[in-house]
Amino acid sequence: DADVTQTPRNRITKTGKRIMLECSQTKGHDRMYWYRQDPGLGLRLIYYSFDVKDINKGEISDGYSVSRQAQAKFSLSLESAIPNQTALYFCATSDSTRDFHGYTFGSGTRLTVV
Amino acid sequence: AQSVSQHNHHVILSEAASLELGCNYSYGGTVNLFWYVQYPGQHLQLLLKYFSGDPLVKGIKGFEAEFIKSKFSFNLRKPSVQWSDTAEYFCAVIRTGGFKTIFGAGTRLFVKA
């Protein structure tokens, strides 16, 4: 099994619909992140969480919300999807108890809003 | 604010050619630097990282990168690319002791067989 699992892998949804992207990890890491990848823009941070009770906005949080249900689970919601939220979404984890050595990424969710 | 600039958005090479991808960052303090690779249809994987010490770091699959502090650069190199190196490459920086990684826009490499 993958260390960081994202579901669904692909999703097409209509404008105005609510959608949730889920992320779970078996790394035992305390920190989890949601990034959005757009061509030519790289990865941009949407939200990050340092533990279950610590959730923070990233650089592009408008239109998104998150929930850290447990240390291993971090969900991203689009309350009312719009076409410019069409992108590839990645969940990532890291371990604050050790020196930072980079993220572990999930396989991504490709979201299309029509 | 921190930023990362990758100069080449698309690079096309023939097999066995040498590769150098440019990366510059803007931050005056101590940083940790990374290169990630994303193969087609896959997630990002860590290629190599620099924390301290020898500015020439070696990663997986024959890649290396050199940190030049005076130039705020961390360029990725490989002496001889293979078709399987076709991927998108991301440079990333994090302030030492910080918690937010800043990614560059990525460079798409296509290696012709």
XYZ file of N, CA and C in Angstrom:
681
model
N 0.845 -1.205 0.000
C 0.000 0.000 0.000
C 0.875 1.248 0.000
N 0.363 2.286 -0.641
C 1.088 3.536 -0.707
C 1.138 4.170 0.671
N 2.213 4.956 0.911
C 2.342 5.647 2.184
C 1.296 6.748 2.327
N 1.012 7.423 1.213
C 0.030 8.500 1.209
C -0.975 8.188 0.103
N -2.221 8.003 0.492
C -3.259 7.590 -0.441
C -4.275 8.697 -0.629
N -4.551 9.006 -1.870
C -5.548 10.028 -2.179
C -6.706 9.388 -2.941
N -7.905 9.802 -2.564
C -9.087 9.366 -3.298
C -10.019 10.540 -3.522
N -10.688 10.594 -4.674
C -10.513 9.710 -5.825
C -9.262 10.067 -6.619
N -8.897 9.286 -7.595
C -7.765 9.599 -8.468
C -8.171 10.599 -9.536
N -9.379 10.458 -10.000
C -9.914 11.362 -11.012
C -11.357 11.681 -10.673
N -11.764 12.908 -10.966
C -13.148 13.273 -10.706
C -13.556 14.397 -11.628
N -14.734 14.225 -12.202
C -15.338 15.295 -12.982
C -16.606 15.711 -12.242
N -16.737 16.996 -12.008
C -17.901 17.480 -11.281
C -18.442 18.728 -11.960
N -19.654 19.083 -11.603
C -20.289 20.238 -12.216
C -20.096 21.483 -11.361
N -20.130 22.608 -12.005
C -20.048 23.886 -11.306
C -21.126 23.973 -10.244
N -20.717 24.396 -9.064
C -21.661 24.559 -7.967
C -21.778 23.362 -7.048
N -21.262 22.246 -7.440
C -21.337 21.051 -6.612
C -20.292 21.090 -5.508
N -20.596 20.414 -4.414
C -19.650 20.247 -3.325
C -18.877 18.960 -3.567
N -17.591 19.013 -3.360
C -16.770 17.834 -3.554
C -15.708 17.751 -2.475
N -15.423 16.533 -2.059
C -14.405 16.309 -1.049
C -13.319 15.414 -1.612
N -12.079 15.820 -1.402
C -10.924 15.008 -1.756
C -10.317 14.494 -0.458
N -9.987 13.224 -0.444
C -9.517 12.640 0.799
C -8.061 12.204 0.708
N -7.413 12.269 1.845
C -6.009 11.890 1.938
C -5.800 11.136 3.241
N -5.148 9.997 3.147
C -4.790 9.264 4.350
C -3.350 8.800 4.222
N -2.683 8.695 5.360
C -1.269 8.325 5.340
C -0.948 7.307 6.415
N 0.033 6.482 6.103
C 0.496 5.460 7.038
C 1.923 5.742 7.497
N 2.394 6.951 7.228
C 3.776 7.310 7.585
C 3.908 7.657 9.065
N 2.790 7.963 9.717
C 2.871 8.412 11.090
C 3.346 9.851 11.215
N 3.322 10.577 10.104
C 3.744 11.974 10.116
C 2.669 12.843 10.762
N 3.115 13.916 11.414
C 2.150 14.794 12.066
C 1.684 15.916 11.149
N 2.488 16.272 10.168
C 2.157 17.415 9.319
C 1.604 16.952 7.980
N 0.518 17.601 7.570
C -0.097 17.273 6.289
C -0.426 18.548 5.541
N -0.399 18.445 4.224
C -0.510 19.619 3.357
C -1.392 19.280 2.148
N -2.065 20.282 1.651
C -2.744 20.182 0.362
C -2.148 21.213 -0.587
N -1.735 20.703 -1.747
C -1.189 21.559 -2.798
C -2.044 21.416 -4.047
N -2.000 22.459 -4.831
C -2.656 22.451 -6.130
C -1.578 22.672 -7.190
N -1.631 21.860 -8.252
C -0.663 21.990 -9.343
C -1.368 22.437 -10.608
N -0.898 23.514 -11.172
C -1.404 24.013 -12.444
C -0.233 24.157 -13.407
N -0.439 23.867 -14.680
C 0.665 23.976 -15.656
C 1.292 25.360 -15.633
N 2.603 25.403 -15.541
C 3.320 26.669 -15.570
C 3.336 27.431 -14.254
N 2.616 26.912 -13.274
C 2.571 27.604 -11.974
C 3.182 26.774 -10.858
N 3.539 25.563 -11.136
C 4.114 24.724 -10.100
C 3.073 24.319 -9.078
N 3.515 24.121 -7.852
C 2.617 23.725 -6.766
C 2.376 24.918 -5.855
N 1.129 25.119 -5.523
C 0.773 26.191 -4.607
C 0.042 25.616 -3.408
N 0.379 26.126 -2.242
C -0.132 25.585 -0.992
C -1.533 26.098 -0.716
N -2.458 25.188 -0.458
C -3.844 25.552 -0.179
C -4.068 25.639 1.334
N -3.806 24.563 2.018
C -3.924 24.492 3.478
C -2.836 23.569 4.006
N -2.502 23.763 5.278
C -1.604 22.840 5.938
C -2.032 22.656 7.387
N -1.640 21.513 7.923
C -2.055 21.161 9.289
C -0.874 20.543 10.011
N -0.569 21.058 11.184
C 0.554 20.532 11.950
C 0.124 19.474 12.942
N -1.114 19.482 13.325
C -1.703 18.367 14.053
C -3.214 18.520 13.954
N -3.930 17.660 14.632
C -5.386 17.613 14.469
C -6.036 18.952 14.803
N -5.469 19.675 15.735
C -6.092 20.933 16.157
C -5.417 22.169 15.586
N -4.531 21.972 14.660
C -3.769 23.091 14.110
C -3.885 23.080 12.593
N -4.742 23.954 12.082
C -4.979 24.042 10.637
C -4.737 25.478 10.218
N -4.047 25.624 9.103
C -3.637 26.946 8.652
C -3.891 27.133 7.163
N -4.214 28.363 6.796
C -4.398 28.674 5.386
C -3.051 28.821 4.693
N -3.034 28.371 3.449
C -1.870 28.585 2.617
C -2.069 29.809 1.756
N -1.395 29.829 0.624
C -1.446 31.030 -0.222
C -2.704 31.139 -1.068
N -3.420 30.027 -1.283
C -4.598 30.093 -2.156
C -5.770 29.344 -1.528
N -6.155 29.715 -0.327
C -7.183 28.975 0.404
C -8.617 29.363 0.039
N -8.814 30.480 -0.623
C -10.183 30.916 -0.938
C -10.906 29.869 -1.787
N -12.127 29.529 -1.358
C -12.917 28.548 -2.093
C -12.703 27.125 -1.629
N -11.815 26.947 -0.666
C -11.497 25.616 -0.148
C -11.676 25.587 1.369
N -11.923 24.403 1.892
C -11.892 24.179 3.332
C -11.273 22.811 3.571
N -10.826 22.593 4.797
C -10.193 21.318 5.117
C -10.702 20.800 6.447
N -10.441 19.519 6.651
C -10.770 18.873 7.919
C -9.679 17.863 8.221
N -9.161 17.932 9.441
C -8.154 16.952 9.866
C -8.866 16.033 10.864
N -9.379 14.942 10.341
C -10.239 14.060 11.144
C -9.437 13.241 12.143
N -8.196 12.998 11.826
C -7.298 12.221 12.670
C -5.892 12.547 12.207
N -4.904 12.099 12.942
C -3.548 12.420 12.523
C -3.282 11.894 11.114
N -3.935 10.786 10.756
C -3.654 10.155 9.479
C -4.548 10.628 8.340
N -5.528 11.475 8.621
C -6.496 11.840 7.585
C -6.664 13.344 7.476
N -6.635 13.805 6.227
C -6.734 15.244 5.984
C -7.521 15.425 4.696
N -8.719 15.993 4.807
C -9.607 16.105 3.653
C -9.688 17.541 3.168
N -9.830 17.676 1.884
C -9.979 18.991 1.250
C -11.358 19.058 0.609
N -12.094 20.137 0.893
C -13.426 20.292 0.317
C -13.515 21.544 -0.534
N -14.252 21.401 -1.622
C -14.633 22.544 -2.428
C -16.125 22.702 -2.218
N -16.515 23.747 -1.514
C -17.913 23.893 -1.126
C -18.823 24.112 -2.327
N -18.349 24.869 -3.286
C -19.122 25.142 -4.502
C -18.116 25.246 -5.645
N -17.893 24.136 -6.299
C -16.813 24.068 -7.287
C -17.034 25.027 -8.454
N -15.937 25.588 -8.927
C -15.965 26.461 -10.103
C -14.902 25.991 -11.091
N -15.076 26.306 -12.367
C -14.141 25.779 -13.383
C -12.669 26.102 -13.141
N -12.351 27.258 -12.546
C -10.922 27.542 -12.374
C -10.303 26.776 -11.206
N -11.093 25.896 -10.596
C -10.537 24.964 -9.624
C -10.149 23.641 -10.283
N -10.311 23.564 -11.578
C -9.820 22.418 -12.326
C -8.299 22.388 -12.215
N -7.775 21.299 -11.679
C -6.341 21.216 -11.416
C -6.013 19.811 -10.930
N -4.731 19.609 -10.690
C -4.239 18.384 -10.065
C -3.939 18.715 -8.603
N -4.515 17.962 -7.707
C -4.378 18.236 -6.277
C -3.517 17.149 -5.628
N -2.549 17.610 -4.837
C -1.669 16.685 -4.144
C -1.754 16.885 -2.636
N -1.773 15.791 -1.952
C -1.617 15.769 -0.507
C -0.157 15.407 -0.220
N 0.406 15.982 0.819
C 1.782 15.676 1.191
C 1.888 15.609 2.700
N 2.896 14.901 3.182
C 3.122 14.789 4.613
C 4.587 15.056 4.932
N 4.826 15.411 6.186
C 6.194 15.527 6.674
C 6.180 15.288 8.176
N 7.365 15.045 8.711
C 7.506 14.661 10.110
C 8.260 15.752 10.859
N 7.592 16.424 11.787
C 8.246 17.527 12.499
C 9.193 17.041 13.581
N 9.133 15.761 13.914
C 9.980 15.263 14.998
C 11.403 14.977 14.514
N 11.564 15.064 13.223
C 12.885 14.868 12.657
C 13.213 16.075 11.791
N 14.462 16.253 11.477
C 14.828 17.309 10.538
C 14.069 17.106 9.236
N 13.663 18.227 8.669
C 12.877 18.152 7.450
C 13.714 17.597 6.308
N 13.205 16.563 5.681
C 13.924 15.937 4.585
C 13.089 15.868 3.327
N 12.104 16.741 3.244
C 11.263 16.739 2.069
C 9.929 16.089 2.372
N 9.024 16.272 1.449
C 7.683 15.740 1.606
C 7.561 14.329 1.049
N 6.529 13.627 1.552
C 6.043 12.428 0.899
C 4.718 12.798 0.259
N 4.611 12.615 -1.031
C 3.417 13.023 -1.757
C 2.511 11.831 -2.040
N 1.216 12.126 -2.120
C 0.268 11.152 -2.639
C 0.299 11.168 -4.156
N -0.501 10.298 -4.743
C -0.502 10.148 -6.204
C -1.303 11.211 -6.924
N -2.029 12.010 -6.177
C -2.749 13.115 -6.788
C -4.187 12.789 -7.132
N -4.989 13.838 -7.174
C -6.374 13.753 -7.640
C -6.530 14.751 -8.768
N -6.919 14.248 -9.921
C -7.154 15.150 -11.054
C -8.627 15.533 -11.045
N -8.881 16.799 -10.785
C -10.254 17.300 -10.677
C -10.580 18.184 -11.870
N -11.707 17.894 -12.485
C -12.198 18.721 -13.588
C -13.572 19.243 -13.210
N -13.731 20.558 -13.266
C -15.014 21.187 -12.968
C -15.584 21.718 -14.280
N -16.756 21.218 -14.626
C -17.346 21.616 -15.925
C -18.557 22.511 -15.720
N 9.323 38.224 0.207
C 8.799 36.864 0.238
C 9.719 35.944 -0.566
N 9.735 34.700 -0.118
C 10.554 33.737 -0.853
C 9.941 33.451 -2.208
N 10.813 33.195 -3.176
C 10.332 32.748 -4.484
C 11.390 31.858 -5.098
N 10.946 31.038 -6.027
C 11.850 30.137 -6.739
C 11.604 30.311 -8.224
N 12.667 30.488 -8.969
C 12.564 30.706 -10.407
C 13.275 29.590 -11.162
N 12.535 28.938 -12.031
C 13.130 27.944 -12.911
C 13.108 28.526 -14.320
N 14.262 28.627 -14.916
C 14.394 29.436 -16.120
C 13.816 28.778 -17.358
N 13.879 27.475 -17.406
C 13.430 26.762 -18.591
C 12.116 26.077 -18.285
N 11.100 26.356 -19.086
C 9.822 25.699 -18.858
C 9.750 24.366 -19.604
N 10.379 24.329 -20.763
C 10.404 23.110 -21.567
C 11.812 22.906 -22.098
N 12.273 21.677 -21.991
C 13.587 21.322 -22.517
C 13.440 20.026 -23.305
N 14.008 20.012 -24.482
C 13.998 18.799 -25.314
C 15.448 18.423 -25.588
N 15.786 17.183 -25.269
C 17.149 16.682 -25.476
C 17.106 15.326 -26.151
N 18.187 14.996 -26.790
C 18.353 13.643 -27.304
C 19.042 12.795 -26.245
N 18.809 11.509 -26.302
C 19.475 10.603 -25.365
C 20.976 10.810 -25.425
N 21.602 10.697 -24.274
C 23.046 10.843 -24.084
C 23.490 12.297 -24.003
N 22.595 13.233 -24.259
C 22.965 14.642 -24.104
C 23.095 14.966 -22.627
N 23.823 16.039 -22.346
C 23.963 16.473 -20.961
C 22.821 17.427 -20.614
N 22.475 17.423 -19.345
C 21.334 18.206 -18.868
C 21.790 19.172 -17.783
N 21.298 20.393 -17.879
C 21.407 21.318 -16.761
C 20.140 22.138 -16.703
N 19.449 22.060 -15.579
C 18.230 22.826 -15.351
C 18.521 23.889 -14.298
N 18.185 25.123 -14.624
C 18.494 26.221 -13.733
C 17.440 26.438 -12.660
N 17.894 26.836 -11.487
C 16.998 27.175 -10.387
C 17.637 28.280 -9.571
N 16.914 29.355 -9.385
C 17.363 30.435 -8.510
C 16.281 30.720 -7.488
N 16.698 31.093 -6.305
C 15.736 31.394 -5.263
C 16.047 32.767 -4.694
N 15.040 33.330 -4.066
C 15.234 34.623 -3.431
C 14.935 34.470 -1.953
N 15.961 34.525 -1.179
C 15.841 34.537 0.283
C 17.226 34.747 0.832
N 17.360 35.686 1.734
C 18.680 36.049 2.220
C 19.229 35.181 3.325
N 18.406 34.369 3.927
C 18.856 33.569 5.047
C 19.286 32.171 4.633
N 19.396 31.323 5.617
C 19.804 29.936 5.375
C 18.617 29.129 4.872
N 18.870 28.366 3.825
C 17.781 27.596 3.227
C 18.182 26.146 3.029
N 17.172 25.325 2.884
C 17.347 23.956 2.432
C 16.730 23.864 1.042
N 17.359 23.118 0.172
C 16.969 23.107 -1.238
C 16.694 21.685 -1.710
N 15.758 21.572 -2.618
C 15.316 20.264 -3.084
C 15.075 20.295 -4.594
N 15.228 19.145 -5.181
C 14.699 18.889 -6.516
C 13.766 17.676 -6.411
N 12.564 17.862 -6.956
C 11.599 16.774 -7.051
C 11.397 16.448 -8.531
N 11.037 15.196 -8.785
C 10.744 14.772 -10.148
C 9.339 14.176 -10.189
N 8.650 14.475 -11.263
C 7.304 13.938 -11.461
C 7.260 13.259 -12.820
N 7.281 11.930 -12.813
C 7.166 11.181 -14.059
C 5.728 11.226 -14.547
N 5.509 11.069 -15.839
C 4.151 11.197 -16.381
C 3.130 10.365 -15.626
N 2.093 11.015 -15.168
C 1.013 10.333 -14.471
C 1.319 9.926 -13.049
N 2.441 10.364 -12.526
C 2.817 9.951 -11.174
C 2.928 11.143 -10.225
N 3.144 10.840 -8.967
C 3.294 11.894 -7.974
C 4.740 12.379 -7.924
N 4.953 13.440 -7.206
C 6.302 13.970 -7.062
C 7.124 13.069 -6.146
N 8.372 12.903 -6.540
C 9.315 12.129 -5.739
C 10.556 12.971 -5.514
N 11.150 12.812 -4.361
C 12.352 13.558 -4.044
C 13.531 13.006 -4.843
N 14.203 13.892 -5.539
C 15.355 13.514 -6.364
C 16.655 13.711 -5.580
N 16.787 14.866 -4.966
C 17.933 15.141 -4.123
C 17.649 16.366 -3.268
N 18.528 16.572 -2.281
C 18.315 17.676 -1.358
C 19.666 18.193 -0.871
N 19.660 19.475 -0.526
C 20.838 20.086 0.085
C 20.429 20.678 1.422
N 21.242 20.324 2.447
C 21.007 20.908 3.765
C 22.205 21.722 4.216
N 23.359 21.141 4.118
C 24.582 21.828 4.534
C 25.763 21.012 4.044
N 26.964 21.555 4.238
C 28.159 20.801 3.877
C 28.502 20.935 2.410
N 28.938 19.864 1.819
C 29.387 19.854 0.428
C 28.292 20.417 -0.471
N 28.600 21.497 -1.198
C 27.555 22.109 -2.031
C 27.175 21.269 -3.255
N 27.943 20.260 -3.545
C 27.605 19.372 -4.656
C 26.930 18.133 -4.070
N 25.665 17.992 -4.375
C 24.926 16.873 -3.813
C 24.533 15.911 -4.924
N 24.553 14.660 -4.578
C 24.196 13.633 -5.554
C 22.885 12.982 -5.144
N 22.063 12.739 -6.146
C 20.776 12.125 -5.882
C 20.649 10.799 -6.594
N 19.404 10.390 -6.755
C 19.143 9.117 -7.409
C 19.283 9.246 -8.918
N 19.475 8.122 -9.565
C 19.469 8.015 -11.026
C 20.521 8.880 -11.711
N 21.625 9.131 -11.039
C 22.729 9.848 -11.659
C 22.609 11.355 -11.667
N 21.601 11.893 -11.020
C 21.430 13.342 -10.946
C 22.306 13.928 -9.849
N 22.702 15.167 -10.061
C 23.428 15.911 -9.054
C 23.008 17.373 -9.160
N 23.280 18.114 -8.094
C 22.966 19.545 -8.098
C 24.039 20.265 -7.305
N 24.288 21.490 -7.722
C 25.297 22.288 -7.052
C 24.677 23.538 -6.463
N 24.901 23.731 -5.183
C 24.438 24.921 -4.494
C 25.528 25.973 -4.576
N 25.203 27.108 -5.183
C 26.130 28.234 -5.227
C 25.486 29.374 -4.469
N 25.926 29.547 -3.238
C 25.272 30.490 -2.341
C 25.328 31.919 -2.882
N 26.466 32.289 -3.449
C 26.642 33.661 -3.928
C 25.710 33.985 -5.086
N 25.269 32.963 -5.775
C 24.361 33.154 -6.913
C 22.929 32.764 -6.587
N 22.681 32.350 -5.374
C 21.344 31.890 -4.974
C 20.830 30.846 -5.968
N 21.703 29.939 -6.342
C 21.321 28.974 -7.362
C 21.486 27.549 -6.868
N 20.717 26.672 -7.474
C 20.771 25.239 -7.146
C 20.418 24.491 -8.431
N 21.347 24.463 -9.356
C 21.088 23.885 -10.671
C 21.222 22.368 -10.662
N 20.347 21.744 -11.398
C 20.318 20.279 -11.504
C 21.074 19.854 -12.751
N 21.866 18.785 -12.614
C 22.657 18.325 -13.763
C 22.610 16.797 -13.873
N 22.804 16.362 -15.099
C 23.018 14.939 -15.351
C 23.883 14.836 -16.604
N 24.953 14.087 -16.546
C 25.902 14.054 -17.674
C 25.312 13.457 -18.955
N 24.417 12.482 -18.797
C 23.919 11.782 -19.978
C 22.486 11.330 -19.704
N 21.537 11.986 -20.332
C 20.133 11.678 -20.038
C 19.672 10.444 -20.809
N 18.623 9.844 -20.273
C 18.007 8.685 -20.905
C 16.542 9.002 -21.199
N 15.969 8.232 -22.082
C 14.570 8.431 -22.428
C 13.692 8.396 -21.166
N 14.071 7.554 -20.232
C 13.283 7.396 -19.005
C 13.368 8.617 -18.078
N 14.213 9.575 -18.406
C 14.276 10.804 -17.608
C 13.200 11.814 -18.018
N 12.448 11.496 -19.040
C 11.340 12.356 -19.441
C 10.396 12.527 -18.265
N 10.230 13.766 -17.822
C 9.468 14.048 -16.604
C 9.414 15.563 -16.423
N 8.724 15.964 -15.376
C 8.742 17.370 -14.977
C 9.563 17.474 -13.698
N 10.394 18.495 -13.639
C 11.324 18.662 -12.529
C 11.013 19.965 -11.797
N 10.920 19.857 -10.490
C 10.581 21.010 -9.658
C 11.702 21.292 -8.666
N 12.107 22.524 -8.638
C 13.028 23.006 -7.623
C 12.197 23.552 -6.461
N 12.667 23.378 -5.245
C 11.904 23.847 -4.086
C 12.854 24.325 -3.003
N 12.408 25.273 -2.221
C 13.230 25.831 -1.150
C 12.401 25.985 0.112
N 13.048 25.778 1.226
C 12.413 26.019 2.524
C 13.431 26.698 3.414
N 12.987 27.713 4.104
C 13.882 28.382 5.043
C 14.278 27.378 6.131
N 15.529 27.354 6.473
C 15.992 26.430 7.506
C 15.198 26.657 8.788
N 14.595 25.606 9.283
C 13.758 25.716 10.472
C 12.345 26.154 10.172
N 12.068 26.457 8.926
C 10.735 26.886 8.529
C 9.832 25.699 8.271
N 8.634 25.992 7.803
C 7.684 24.916 7.600
C 6.935 25.013 6.284
N 7.220 26.018 5.495
C 6.536 26.129 4.206
C 7.545 26.038 3.076
N 7.306 25.047 2.220
C 8.168 24.873 1.058
C 7.618 25.662 -0.115
N 8.489 26.371 -0.787
C 8.102 27.117 -1.985
C 8.625 26.364 -3.203
N 7.729 26.125 -4.146
C 8.095 25.381 -5.352
C 8.255 26.321 -6.541
N 9.161 25.956 -7.424
C 9.244 26.627 -8.707
C 8.132 26.151 -9.626
N 8.035 26.772 -10.785
C 6.952 26.463 -11.719
C 7.159 25.144 -12.440
N 8.356 24.596 -12.370
C 8.613 23.308 -13.009
C 9.248 23.446 -14.379
N 10.016 22.434 -14.744
C 10.597 22.335 -16.083
C 10.238 20.975 -16.651
N 9.598 21.002 -17.794
C 9.243 19.747 -18.463
C 10.387 19.325 -19.365
N 10.914 18.146 -19.103
C 12.009 17.602 -19.908
C 11.471 16.476 -20.775
N 11.766 16.559 -22.061
C 11.432 15.464 -22.977
C 12.729 14.977 -23.595
N 12.971 13.691 -23.427
C 14.182 13.098 -23.982
C 13.802 12.239 -25.171
N 14.356 12.567 -26.318
C 14.073 11.815 -27.538
C 14.959 10.577 -27.591
N 14.300 9.458 -27.897
C 15.057 8.197 -27.974
C 15.914 8.151 -29.227
